C-alpha positions as semicolon CSV with decimal commas, in nm:
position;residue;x (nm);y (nm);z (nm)
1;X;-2,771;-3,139;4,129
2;X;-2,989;-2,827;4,225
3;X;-3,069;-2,548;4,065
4;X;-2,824;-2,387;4,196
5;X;-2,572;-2,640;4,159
6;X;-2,648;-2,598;3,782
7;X;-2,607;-2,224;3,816
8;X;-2,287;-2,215;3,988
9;X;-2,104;-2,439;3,731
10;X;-2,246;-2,233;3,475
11;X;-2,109;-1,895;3,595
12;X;-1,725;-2,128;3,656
13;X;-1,746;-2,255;3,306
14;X;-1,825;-1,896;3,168
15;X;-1,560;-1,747;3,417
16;X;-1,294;-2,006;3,305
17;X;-1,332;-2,020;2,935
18;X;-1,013;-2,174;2,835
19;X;-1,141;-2,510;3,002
20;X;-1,311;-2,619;2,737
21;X;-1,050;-2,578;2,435
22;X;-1,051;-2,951;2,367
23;X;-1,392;-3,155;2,340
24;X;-1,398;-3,436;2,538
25;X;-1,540;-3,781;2,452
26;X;-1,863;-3,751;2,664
27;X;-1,890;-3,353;2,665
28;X;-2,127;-3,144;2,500
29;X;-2,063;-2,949;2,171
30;X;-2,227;-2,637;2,176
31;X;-2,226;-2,367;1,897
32;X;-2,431;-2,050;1,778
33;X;-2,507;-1,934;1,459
34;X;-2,711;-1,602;1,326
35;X;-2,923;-1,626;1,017
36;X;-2,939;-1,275;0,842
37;X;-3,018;-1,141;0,515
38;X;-3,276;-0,967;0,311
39;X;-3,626;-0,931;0,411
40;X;-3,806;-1,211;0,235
41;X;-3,951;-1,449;0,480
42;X;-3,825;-1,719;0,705
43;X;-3,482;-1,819;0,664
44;X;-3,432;-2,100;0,923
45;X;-3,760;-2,274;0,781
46;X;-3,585;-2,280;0,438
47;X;-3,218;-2,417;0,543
48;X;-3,247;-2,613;0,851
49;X;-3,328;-3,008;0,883
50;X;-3,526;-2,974;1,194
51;X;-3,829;-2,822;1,026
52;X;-4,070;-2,994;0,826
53;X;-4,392;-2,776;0,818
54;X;-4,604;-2,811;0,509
55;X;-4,769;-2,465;0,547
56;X;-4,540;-2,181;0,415
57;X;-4,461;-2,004;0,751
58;X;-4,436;-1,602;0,834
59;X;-4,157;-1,376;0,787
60;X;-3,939;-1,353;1,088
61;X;-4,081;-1,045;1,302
62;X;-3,786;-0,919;1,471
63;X;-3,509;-1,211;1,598
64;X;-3,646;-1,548;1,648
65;X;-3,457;-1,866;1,830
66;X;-3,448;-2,253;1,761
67;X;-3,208;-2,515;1,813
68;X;-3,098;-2,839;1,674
69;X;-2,945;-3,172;1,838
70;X;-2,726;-3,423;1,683
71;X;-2,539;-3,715;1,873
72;X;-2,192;-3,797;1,732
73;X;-2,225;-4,145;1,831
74;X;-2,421;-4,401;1,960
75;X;-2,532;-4,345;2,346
76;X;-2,326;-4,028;2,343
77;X;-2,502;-3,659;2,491
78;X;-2,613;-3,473;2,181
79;X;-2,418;-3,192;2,092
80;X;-2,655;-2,878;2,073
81;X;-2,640;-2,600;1,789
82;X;-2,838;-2,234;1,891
83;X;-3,023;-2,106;1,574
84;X;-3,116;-1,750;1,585
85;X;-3,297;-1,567;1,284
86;X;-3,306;-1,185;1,214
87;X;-3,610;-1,072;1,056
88;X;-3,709;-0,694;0,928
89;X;-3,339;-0,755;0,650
90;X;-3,113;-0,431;0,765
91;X;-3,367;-0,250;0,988
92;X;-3,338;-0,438;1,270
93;X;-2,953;-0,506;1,287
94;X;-2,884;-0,378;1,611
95;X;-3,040;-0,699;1,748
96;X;-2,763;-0,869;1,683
97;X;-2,602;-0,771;2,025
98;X;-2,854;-1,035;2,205
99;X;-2,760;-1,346;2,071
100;X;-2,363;-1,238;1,975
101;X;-2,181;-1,207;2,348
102;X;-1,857;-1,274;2,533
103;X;-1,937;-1,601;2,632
104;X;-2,023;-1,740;2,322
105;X;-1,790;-1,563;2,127
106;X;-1,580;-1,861;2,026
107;X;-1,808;-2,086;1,911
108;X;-2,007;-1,814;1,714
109;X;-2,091;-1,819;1,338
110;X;-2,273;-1,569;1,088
111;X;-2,466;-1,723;0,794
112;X;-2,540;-1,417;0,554
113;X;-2,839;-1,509;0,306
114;X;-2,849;-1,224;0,011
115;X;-3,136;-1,273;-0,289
116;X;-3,035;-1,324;-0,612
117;X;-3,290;-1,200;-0,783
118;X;-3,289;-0,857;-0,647
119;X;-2,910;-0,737;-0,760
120;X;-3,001;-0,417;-0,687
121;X;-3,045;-0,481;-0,283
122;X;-2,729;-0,693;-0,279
123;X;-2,485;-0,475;-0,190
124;X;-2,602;-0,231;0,075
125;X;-2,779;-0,514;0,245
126;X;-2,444;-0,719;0,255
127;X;-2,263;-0,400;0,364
128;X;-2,525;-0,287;0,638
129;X;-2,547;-0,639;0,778
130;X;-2,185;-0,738;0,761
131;X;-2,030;-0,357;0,901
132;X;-2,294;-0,371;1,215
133;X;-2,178;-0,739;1,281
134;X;-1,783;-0,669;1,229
135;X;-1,825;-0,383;1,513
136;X;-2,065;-0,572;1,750
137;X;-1,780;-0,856;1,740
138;X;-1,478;-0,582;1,748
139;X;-1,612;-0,390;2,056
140;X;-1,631;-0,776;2,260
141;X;-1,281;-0,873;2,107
142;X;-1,173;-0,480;2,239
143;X;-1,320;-0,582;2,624
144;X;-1,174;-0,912;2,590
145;X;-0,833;-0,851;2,552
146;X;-0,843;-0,674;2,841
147;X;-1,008;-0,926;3,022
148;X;-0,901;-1,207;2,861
149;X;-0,592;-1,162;2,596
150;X;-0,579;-1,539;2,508
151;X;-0,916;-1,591;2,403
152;X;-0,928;-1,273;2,196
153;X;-0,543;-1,366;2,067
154;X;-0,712;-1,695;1,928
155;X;-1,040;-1,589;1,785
156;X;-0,785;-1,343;1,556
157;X;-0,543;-1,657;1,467
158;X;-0,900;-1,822;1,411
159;X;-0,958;-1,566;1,158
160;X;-0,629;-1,617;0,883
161;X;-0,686;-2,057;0,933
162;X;-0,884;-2,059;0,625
163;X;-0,578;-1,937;0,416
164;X;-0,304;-2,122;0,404
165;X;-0,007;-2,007;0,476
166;X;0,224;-1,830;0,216
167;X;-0,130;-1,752;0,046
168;X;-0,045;-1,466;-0,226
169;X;-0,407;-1,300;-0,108
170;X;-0,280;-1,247;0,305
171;X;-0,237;-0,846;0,200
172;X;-0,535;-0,816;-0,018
173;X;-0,822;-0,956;0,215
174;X;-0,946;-0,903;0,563
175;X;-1,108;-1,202;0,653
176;X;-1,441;-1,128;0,930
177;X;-1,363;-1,214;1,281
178;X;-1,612;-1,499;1,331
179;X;-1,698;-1,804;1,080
180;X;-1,905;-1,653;0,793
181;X;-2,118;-1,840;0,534
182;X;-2,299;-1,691;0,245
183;X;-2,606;-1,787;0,062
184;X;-2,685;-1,698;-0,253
185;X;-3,131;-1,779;-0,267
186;X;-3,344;-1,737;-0,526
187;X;-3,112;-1,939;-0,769
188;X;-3,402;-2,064;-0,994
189;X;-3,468;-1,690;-1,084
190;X;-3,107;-1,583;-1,113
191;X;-3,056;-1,877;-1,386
192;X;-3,299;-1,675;-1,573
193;X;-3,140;-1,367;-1,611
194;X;-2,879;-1,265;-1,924
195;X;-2,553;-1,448;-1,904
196;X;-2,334;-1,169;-1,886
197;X;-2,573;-1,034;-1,603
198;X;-2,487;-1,352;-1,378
199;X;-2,148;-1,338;-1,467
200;X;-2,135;-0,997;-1,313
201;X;-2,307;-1,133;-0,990
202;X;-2,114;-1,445;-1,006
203;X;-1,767;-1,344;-1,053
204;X;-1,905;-1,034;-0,760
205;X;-1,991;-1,243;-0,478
206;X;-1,653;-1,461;-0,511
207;X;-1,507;-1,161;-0,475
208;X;-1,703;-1,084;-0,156
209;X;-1,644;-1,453;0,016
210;X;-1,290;-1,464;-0,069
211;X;-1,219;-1,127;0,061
212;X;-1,376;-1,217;0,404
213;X;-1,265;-1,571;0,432
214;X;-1,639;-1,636;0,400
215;X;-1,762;-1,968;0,239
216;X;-2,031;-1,938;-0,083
217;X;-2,267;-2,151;-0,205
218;X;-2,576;-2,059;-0,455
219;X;-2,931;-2,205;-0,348
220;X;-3,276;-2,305;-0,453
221;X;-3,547;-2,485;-0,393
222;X;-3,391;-2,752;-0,535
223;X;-3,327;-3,029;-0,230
224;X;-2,991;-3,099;-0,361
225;X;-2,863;-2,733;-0,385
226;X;-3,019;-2,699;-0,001
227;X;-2,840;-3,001;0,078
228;X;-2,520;-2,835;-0,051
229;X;-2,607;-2,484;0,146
230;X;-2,677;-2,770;0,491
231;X;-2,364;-2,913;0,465
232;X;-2,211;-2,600;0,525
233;X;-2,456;-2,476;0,841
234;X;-2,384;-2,849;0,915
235;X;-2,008;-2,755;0,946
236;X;-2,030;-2,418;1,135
237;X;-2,287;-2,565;1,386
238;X;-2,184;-2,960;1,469
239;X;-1,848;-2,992;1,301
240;X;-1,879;-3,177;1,058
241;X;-1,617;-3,233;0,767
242;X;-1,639;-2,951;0,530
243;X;-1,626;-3,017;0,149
244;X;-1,361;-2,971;-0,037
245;X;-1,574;-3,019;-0,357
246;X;-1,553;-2,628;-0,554
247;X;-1,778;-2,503;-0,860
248;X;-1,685;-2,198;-1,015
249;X;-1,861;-2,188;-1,326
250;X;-2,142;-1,893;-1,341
251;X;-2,300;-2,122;-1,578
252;X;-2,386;-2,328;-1,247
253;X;-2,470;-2,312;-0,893
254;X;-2,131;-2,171;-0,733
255;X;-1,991;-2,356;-0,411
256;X;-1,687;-2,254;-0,249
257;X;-1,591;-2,343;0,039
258;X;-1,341;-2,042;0,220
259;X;-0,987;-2,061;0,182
260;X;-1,051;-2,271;-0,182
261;X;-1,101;-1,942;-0,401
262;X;-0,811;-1,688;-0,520
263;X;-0,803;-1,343;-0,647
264;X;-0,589;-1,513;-0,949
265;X;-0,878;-1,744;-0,986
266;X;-1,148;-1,481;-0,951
267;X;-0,978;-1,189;-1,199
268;X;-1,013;-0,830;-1,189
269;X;-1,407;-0,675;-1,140
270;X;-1,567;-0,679;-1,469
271;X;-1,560;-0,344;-1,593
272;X;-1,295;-0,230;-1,894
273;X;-0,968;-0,072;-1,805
274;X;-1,082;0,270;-1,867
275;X;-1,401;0,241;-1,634
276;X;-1,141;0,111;-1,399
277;X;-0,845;0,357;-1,473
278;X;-1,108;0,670;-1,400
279;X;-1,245;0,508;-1,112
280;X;-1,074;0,651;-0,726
281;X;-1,103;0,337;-0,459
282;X;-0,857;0,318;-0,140
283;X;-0,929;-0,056;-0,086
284;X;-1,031;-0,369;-0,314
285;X;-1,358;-0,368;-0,168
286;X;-1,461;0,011;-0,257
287;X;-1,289;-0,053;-0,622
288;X;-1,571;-0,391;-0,656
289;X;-1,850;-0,167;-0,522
290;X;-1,793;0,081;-0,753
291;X;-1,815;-0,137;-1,040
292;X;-2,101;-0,308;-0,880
293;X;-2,317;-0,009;-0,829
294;X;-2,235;0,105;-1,191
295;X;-2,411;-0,188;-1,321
296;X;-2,676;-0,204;-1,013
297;X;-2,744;0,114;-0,895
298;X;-2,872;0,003;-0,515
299;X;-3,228;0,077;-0,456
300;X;-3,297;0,374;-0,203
301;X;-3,534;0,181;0,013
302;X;-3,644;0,259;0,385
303;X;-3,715;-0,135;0,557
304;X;-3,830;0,076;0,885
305;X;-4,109;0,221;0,659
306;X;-4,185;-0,131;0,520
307;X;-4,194;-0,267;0,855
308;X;-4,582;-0,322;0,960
309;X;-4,713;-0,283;1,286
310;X;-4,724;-0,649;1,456
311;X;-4,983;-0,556;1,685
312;X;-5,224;-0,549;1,418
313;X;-5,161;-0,897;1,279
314;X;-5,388;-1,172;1,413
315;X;-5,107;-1,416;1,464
316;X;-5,000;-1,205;1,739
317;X;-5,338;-1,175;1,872
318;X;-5,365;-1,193;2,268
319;X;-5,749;-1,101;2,397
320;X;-5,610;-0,957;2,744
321;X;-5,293;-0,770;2,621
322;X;-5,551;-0,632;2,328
323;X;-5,787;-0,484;2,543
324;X;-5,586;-0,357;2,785
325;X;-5,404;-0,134;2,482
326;X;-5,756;-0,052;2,326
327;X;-5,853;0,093;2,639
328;X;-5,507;0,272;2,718
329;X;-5,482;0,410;2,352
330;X;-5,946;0,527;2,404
């Protein structure tokens, strides 16, 4: 085939999504998923297979891309999973439109990495990150039901197959449009803090999963908590069975895979029934916040003010493009 060959089945396949419901034997799997979370280096390095670099690598500078391969079989194509990383934790969130789009819509995922050892950033960066995304993928779901009601008619089904049916939650959650996963890092430091502390944080981010049909699983440097943590990426981005192995004791690394939590199981936020009684919340959500924030007042940071200038770090160093701007700036 030619180039344009290539091209012109490209632009059929995009124009005639619905073709490739069913993977064929022979056919490519492709899927995309977004690493996101607070601003504390590079994210991919630490959770992906496909990197084995002894040096510890720089924090992401603004939205980075990789990919993986796997073959499902012997002398089969390899089915291909797009890796995109946003750096700069909530300042830079409107970068998400570039690698989220209609045509990859369906075979999308959002892996949400929050650090446990800084309580006090966990919520607002889980809100910023998470309300940005839910629009971005509301505005394409808007233009594709015009354009194309059965796609957008599915991704929404998509959305509830995590609960089963009947489930006594269906009225109390609203599960995110696309496939979410979230990591708890930093678990080593967590262990260390007071019991009741973790509990708090624990019982928290269940809460948090559960309500958006998210999976959670708590992760270290340990290789067999990152295995855990993979076999979930391994899920959203080549299929692969998910576990239906749960721990739910804050005593230990939580893993929950979505759909195997309850609001039963999880209890009401930890706060006494006169905190809660004097406390005004329209949804579930606002009423956890509340309680959250009591106990971790967030942190009124500014990540565009953190953000340092890139053209003065030497990794980025290019002699040409540096001169030219030395002499435009003199």
């Amino acid at each position: 085939d030619t180039l344009w060959d290539l091209a012109i089945a490209e632009v059929e396949k995009r124009e005639n999504p619905d073709d490739d419901d069913d993977v064929k034997p022979g056919d490519v799997w492709e899927k995309s998923i977004l690493f996101m979370g607070n601003k504390n280096g590079k994210i991919l390095t630490k959770f992906s297979y496909f990197s084995f670099r002894e040096e510890s690598p720089k924090p992401t500078l603004a939205l980075e891309y990789t990919f993986g391969r796997r073959a499902r079989r012997h002398n089969t194509p390899k089915d291909v999973a797009h890796f995109w990383e946003l750096g700069g934790g909530t300042s830079l969130v409107e970068l998400i439109r570039i690698p989220i789009t209609s045509h990859n819509i369906r075979s999308f995922a959002v892996v949400l990495v929050l650090d446990l050892s800084k309580p006090n950033e966990l919520w607002t960066t889980m809100e910023s990150l998470l309300q940005v995304t839910r629009n971005h993928v509301n505005k394409i779901l808007t233009k594709l039901e015009k354009t194309n009601p059965e796609v957008a008619a599915e991704i929404k089904q998509r959305m509830w197959n995590n609960l089963q049916r009947d489930h006594p939650d269906s009225a109390l959650v609203d599960p995110f449009p696309i496939p979410l996963v979230i990591i708890g890092s930093k678990y080593d430091i967590f262990h260390e803090f007071d019991s009741e502390i973790r509990k708090i944080i624990s019982k928290t981010l269940r809460f948090i999963s559960h309500y958006y049909g998210a999976s959670l699983v708590f992760t270290s440097k340990s290789e067999a908590l990152l295995m855990k943590a993979r076999a979930l990426i391994n899920h959203s981005a080549f299929g692969y069975d998910k576990s239906k192995s749960v721990s739910v004791d804050p005593s230990k690394p939580l893993f929950i895979p979505a759909g195997l939590d309850s609001m039963s199981q999880i209890g009401p936020p930890p706060a006494s029934d006169s905190d809660l009684g004097k406390m005004r919340a329209n949804t579930p959500l606002e009423l956890w916040k509340k309680v959250f924030e009591k106990t971790f007042p967030p942190k009124s940071f500014c990540d565009l003010q953190d953000t340092k200038d890139p053209a003065q770090d030497s990794q980025y160093a290019e002699y040409e493009v540096d001169a030219m701007r030395a002499q435009k700036n003199q």
